[in-house]
């Protein structure tokens, strides 16, 4: 069974540009979560998608957005990039309320 | 509001020794789950162990066990016979039914195993 896959592995953008990160959940998982992990810090919840709908979002500005496609894969878009957006972005999926997530390997975004 | 607290930013342990990583949590919900994840330098988050709030026995997974003390709201991770490959960041996390399904994470503990 393939795990959660994220692409690209690394992404370098300049300030003001837009970044698009992609995530494919484990087959059968309908929920996708996005987290931001700045260097040396813990994980901050960004977004939760389930069955194609945004169900919850963390305390991030509107320039962080995303969507979930009919095949349950997801995109995270970050507009008007700022230097502080440099971080590891982790995607996770699950198919049950009662258990944990399976994480992807992350996309390391660097804004210069 | 829910909160996870990990008070040990870093720990050094001799290889083959047991190690306990501390975690306390705060929630008013009765139904919740507690997790531990390992994050090596590669960045991926590896699920280690899960404890449900209604589970009466402490969870165990190989060399990992979770010392669950509900009254004290603590969920410490115990790693027996530590190995060099255990060097990583360790995150305690919690999920409550009423929090719209998201998991919240503690700030993490960096564990370094000495040969």
CSV table of N, CA and C in Angstrom, one decimal, chain A residues 31 33 35 37 40-45 48 55-58 88 90 94 96-106 108, chain B residues 31 33 35 37 39 41-47 49-50 61 89 91 95 97 99-108 110:
chain,number,residue,atom,x,y,z
A,31,UNK,N,-9.9,12.0,4.5
A,31,UNK,CA,-9.5,13.3,5.2
A,31,UNK,C,-8.0,13.6,4.9
A,33,UNK,N,-5.0,16.5,6.0
A,33,UNK,CA,-4.6,17.6,6.9
A,33,UNK,C,-3.3,18.2,6.5
A,35,UNK,N,-0.1,20.7,7.8
A,35,UNK,CA,0.5,21.3,9.0
A,35,UNK,C,1.8,22.1,8.5
A,37,UNK,N,5.5,23.4,9.8
A,37,UNK,CA,6.5,23.3,10.8
A,37,UNK,C,7.7,24.2,10.5
A,40,UNK,N,12.9,24.2,13.6
A,40,UNK,CA,13.1,24.0,15.1
A,40,UNK,C,11.8,24.1,15.9
A,41,UNK,N,10.7,24.2,15.3
A,41,UNK,CA,9.4,24.4,16.0
A,41,UNK,C,8.5,23.2,15.9
A,42,UNK,N,7.4,23.3,16.6
A,42,UNK,CA,6.4,22.2,16.5
A,42,UNK,C,5.5,22.4,15.3
A,43,UNK,N,4.5,21.5,15.2
A,43,UNK,CA,3.6,21.5,14.1
A,43,UNK,C,2.4,22.4,14.3
A,44,UNK,N,2.1,23.3,13.4
A,44,UNK,CA,1.0,24.2,13.5
A,44,UNK,C,-0.1,23.7,12.5
A,45,UNK,N,-1.3,23.5,13.0
A,45,UNK,CA,-2.4,23.1,12.1
A,45,UNK,C,-2.8,24.2,11.1
A,48,UNK,N,-7.9,21.4,7.2
A,48,UNK,CA,-8.4,20.0,7.2
A,48,UNK,C,-9.4,19.9,6.1
A,55,UNK,N,-13.0,21.7,6.2
A,55,UNK,CA,-13.8,21.4,7.5
A,55,UNK,C,-13.3,22.3,8.6
A,56,UNK,N,-12.0,22.7,8.6
A,56,UNK,CA,-11.5,23.5,9.7
A,56,UNK,C,-10.2,24.1,9.2
A,57,UNK,N,-9.8,25.3,9.7
A,57,UNK,CA,-8.6,25.9,9.4
A,57,UNK,C,-7.9,26.5,10.6
A,58,UNK,N,-6.6,26.5,10.7
A,58,UNK,CA,-5.9,27.0,11.8
A,58,UNK,C,-5.8,28.5,11.7
A,88,UNK,N,8.8,23.5,6.7
A,88,UNK,CA,8.4,22.2,6.2
A,88,UNK,C,6.9,22.1,6.3
A,90,UNK,N,3.8,19.6,6.0
A,90,UNK,CA,3.4,18.2,6.1
A,90,UNK,C,2.0,18.0,5.9
A,94,UNK,N,-6.1,10.3,7.0
A,94,UNK,CA,-6.7,9.4,7.9
A,94,UNK,C,-8.1,9.0,7.4
A,96,UNK,N,-10.4,7.7,9.9
A,96,UNK,CA,-11.2,7.4,11.1
A,96,UNK,C,-11.0,8.5,12.1
A,97,UNK,N,-12.0,8.8,12.8
A,97,UNK,CA,-12.0,9.8,13.8
A,97,UNK,C,-11.2,9.4,15.0
A,98,UNK,N,-11.1,8.0,15.2
A,98,UNK,CA,-10.6,7.5,16.4
A,98,UNK,C,-9.1,7.3,16.4
A,99,UNK,N,-8.5,7.5,15.3
A,99,UNK,CA,-7.1,7.1,15.3
A,99,UNK,C,-6.2,8.2,14.8
A,100,UNK,N,-4.9,8.0,14.6
A,100,UNK,CA,-4.0,9.0,14.2
A,100,UNK,C,-3.9,9.2,12.7
A,101,UNK,N,-2.9,10.0,12.4
A,101,UNK,CA,-2.7,10.3,11.0
A,101,UNK,C,-1.5,9.5,10.5
A,102,UNK,N,-1.5,9.3,9.1
A,102,UNK,CA,-0.3,8.9,8.5
A,102,UNK,C,0.3,10.1,7.7
A,103,UNK,N,1.5,10.5,8.0
A,103,UNK,CA,2.1,11.6,7.4
A,103,UNK,C,2.9,11.3,6.1
A,104,UNK,N,3.0,12.3,5.2
A,104,UNK,CA,3.9,12.3,4.1
A,104,UNK,C,5.2,12.7,4.6
A,105,UNK,N,6.2,12.8,3.7
A,105,UNK,CA,7.6,13.2,4.0
A,105,UNK,C,7.8,14.7,4.0
A,106,UNK,N,6.7,15.4,3.5
A,106,UNK,CA,6.8,16.8,3.6
A,106,UNK,C,7.4,17.5,2.4
A,108,UNK,N,9.6,20.9,1.7
A,108,UNK,CA,10.4,22.0,2.3
A,108,UNK,C,10.4,23.2,1.4
B,31,UNK,N,-13.6,12.1,25.9
B,31,UNK,CA,-13.2,11.2,24.8
B,31,UNK,C,-12.1,11.8,24.0
B,33,UNK,N,-7.8,10.9,22.2
B,33,UNK,CA,-6.7,10.0,22.0
B,33,UNK,C,-5.4,10.7,22.1
B,35,UNK,N,-1.2,10.4,21.2
B,35,UNK,CA,-0.2,9.8,20.3
B,35,UNK,C,1.2,10.3,20.6
B,37,UNK,N,4.7,10.6,18.1
B,37,UNK,CA,5.3,10.6,16.8
B,37,UNK,C,6.8,10.8,16.9
B,39,UNK,N,10.2,12.1,14.7
B,39,UNK,CA,10.6,12.8,13.5
B,39,UNK,C,12.1,12.8,13.4
B,41,UNK,N,15.7,13.4,11.3
B,41,UNK,CA,16.2,14.6,10.6
B,41,UNK,C,15.7,14.7,9.2
B,42,UNK,N,15.2,13.6,8.6
B,42,UNK,CA,14.6,13.6,7.3
B,42,UNK,C,13.3,14.4,7.2
B,43,UNK,N,12.7,14.5,8.3
B,43,UNK,CA,11.5,15.4,8.4
B,43,UNK,C,10.2,14.6,8.5
B,44,UNK,N,10.1,13.4,8.0
B,44,UNK,CA,8.8,12.7,8.1
B,44,UNK,C,8.4,12.4,9.5
B,45,UNK,N,7.1,12.3,9.7
B,45,UNK,CA,6.6,12.0,11.0
B,45,UNK,C,6.2,10.6,11.1
B,46,UNK,N,6.7,9.8,12.0
B,46,UNK,CA,6.5,8.4,12.1
B,46,UNK,C,5.6,8.1,13.3
B,47,UNK,N,4.5,7.5,13.1
B,47,UNK,CA,3.6,7.2,14.2
B,47,UNK,C,4.2,6.1,15.1
B,49,UNK,N,2.8,5.2,18.7
B,49,UNK,CA,1.9,4.6,19.7
B,49,UNK,C,0.7,5.4,19.9
B,50,UNK,N,-0.4,4.7,20.3
B,50,UNK,CA,-1.7,5.4,20.5
B,50,UNK,C,-2.3,4.9,21.8
B,61,UNK,N,4.0,-1.0,22.1
B,61,UNK,CA,4.3,-1.3,20.7
B,61,UNK,C,5.8,-1.6,20.6
B,89,UNK,N,13.5,13.9,17.0
B,89,UNK,CA,12.5,14.7,17.7
B,89,UNK,C,11.3,13.8,18.0
B,91,UNK,N,7.3,13.9,19.3
B,91,UNK,CA,6.2,14.8,19.6
B,91,UNK,C,5.1,14.0,20.2
B,95,UNK,N,-5.9,14.2,20.2
B,95,UNK,CA,-7.0,14.4,19.4
B,95,UNK,C,-8.3,14.2,20.2
B,97,UNK,N,-12.6,14.4,20.3
B,97,UNK,CA,-13.7,14.3,19.4
B,97,UNK,C,-14.4,15.6,19.1
B,99,UNK,N,-13.0,18.5,18.7
B,99,UNK,CA,-12.2,19.6,18.2
B,99,UNK,C,-12.1,19.5,16.6
B,100,UNK,N,-13.2,19.0,16.0
B,100,UNK,CA,-13.3,19.0,14.6
B,100,UNK,C,-12.1,18.2,14.0
B,101,UNK,N,-11.7,17.1,14.7
B,101,UNK,CA,-10.9,16.1,14.2
B,101,UNK,C,-9.4,16.4,14.1
B,102,UNK,N,-9.0,17.7,14.4
B,102,UNK,CA,-7.5,17.9,14.2
B,102,UNK,C,-6.8,17.4,15.4
B,103,UNK,N,-5.5,17.1,15.2
B,103,UNK,CA,-4.6,16.7,16.2
B,103,UNK,C,-3.7,17.9,16.6
B,104,UNK,N,-3.5,18.1,17.9
B,104,UNK,CA,-2.6,19.2,18.3
B,104,UNK,C,-1.4,18.5,18.8
B,105,UNK,N,-0.3,19.2,18.6
B,105,UNK,CA,1.0,18.7,19.0
B,105,UNK,C,1.7,19.5,20.0
B,106,UNK,N,2.6,18.8,20.8
B,106,UNK,CA,3.4,19.5,21.8
B,106,UNK,C,4.6,20.1,21.0
B,107,UNK,N,5.5,20.7,21.7
B,107,UNK,CA,6.6,21.4,21.1
B,107,UNK,C,7.8,20.5,20.8
B,108,UNK,N,7.7,19.2,21.3
B,108,UNK,CA,8.7,18.2,21.0
B,108,UNK,C,9.9,18.1,22.0
B,110,UNK,N,13.9,16.7,21.8
B,110,UNK,CA,15.0,16.2,20.9
B,110,UNK,C,15.8,15.2,21.7
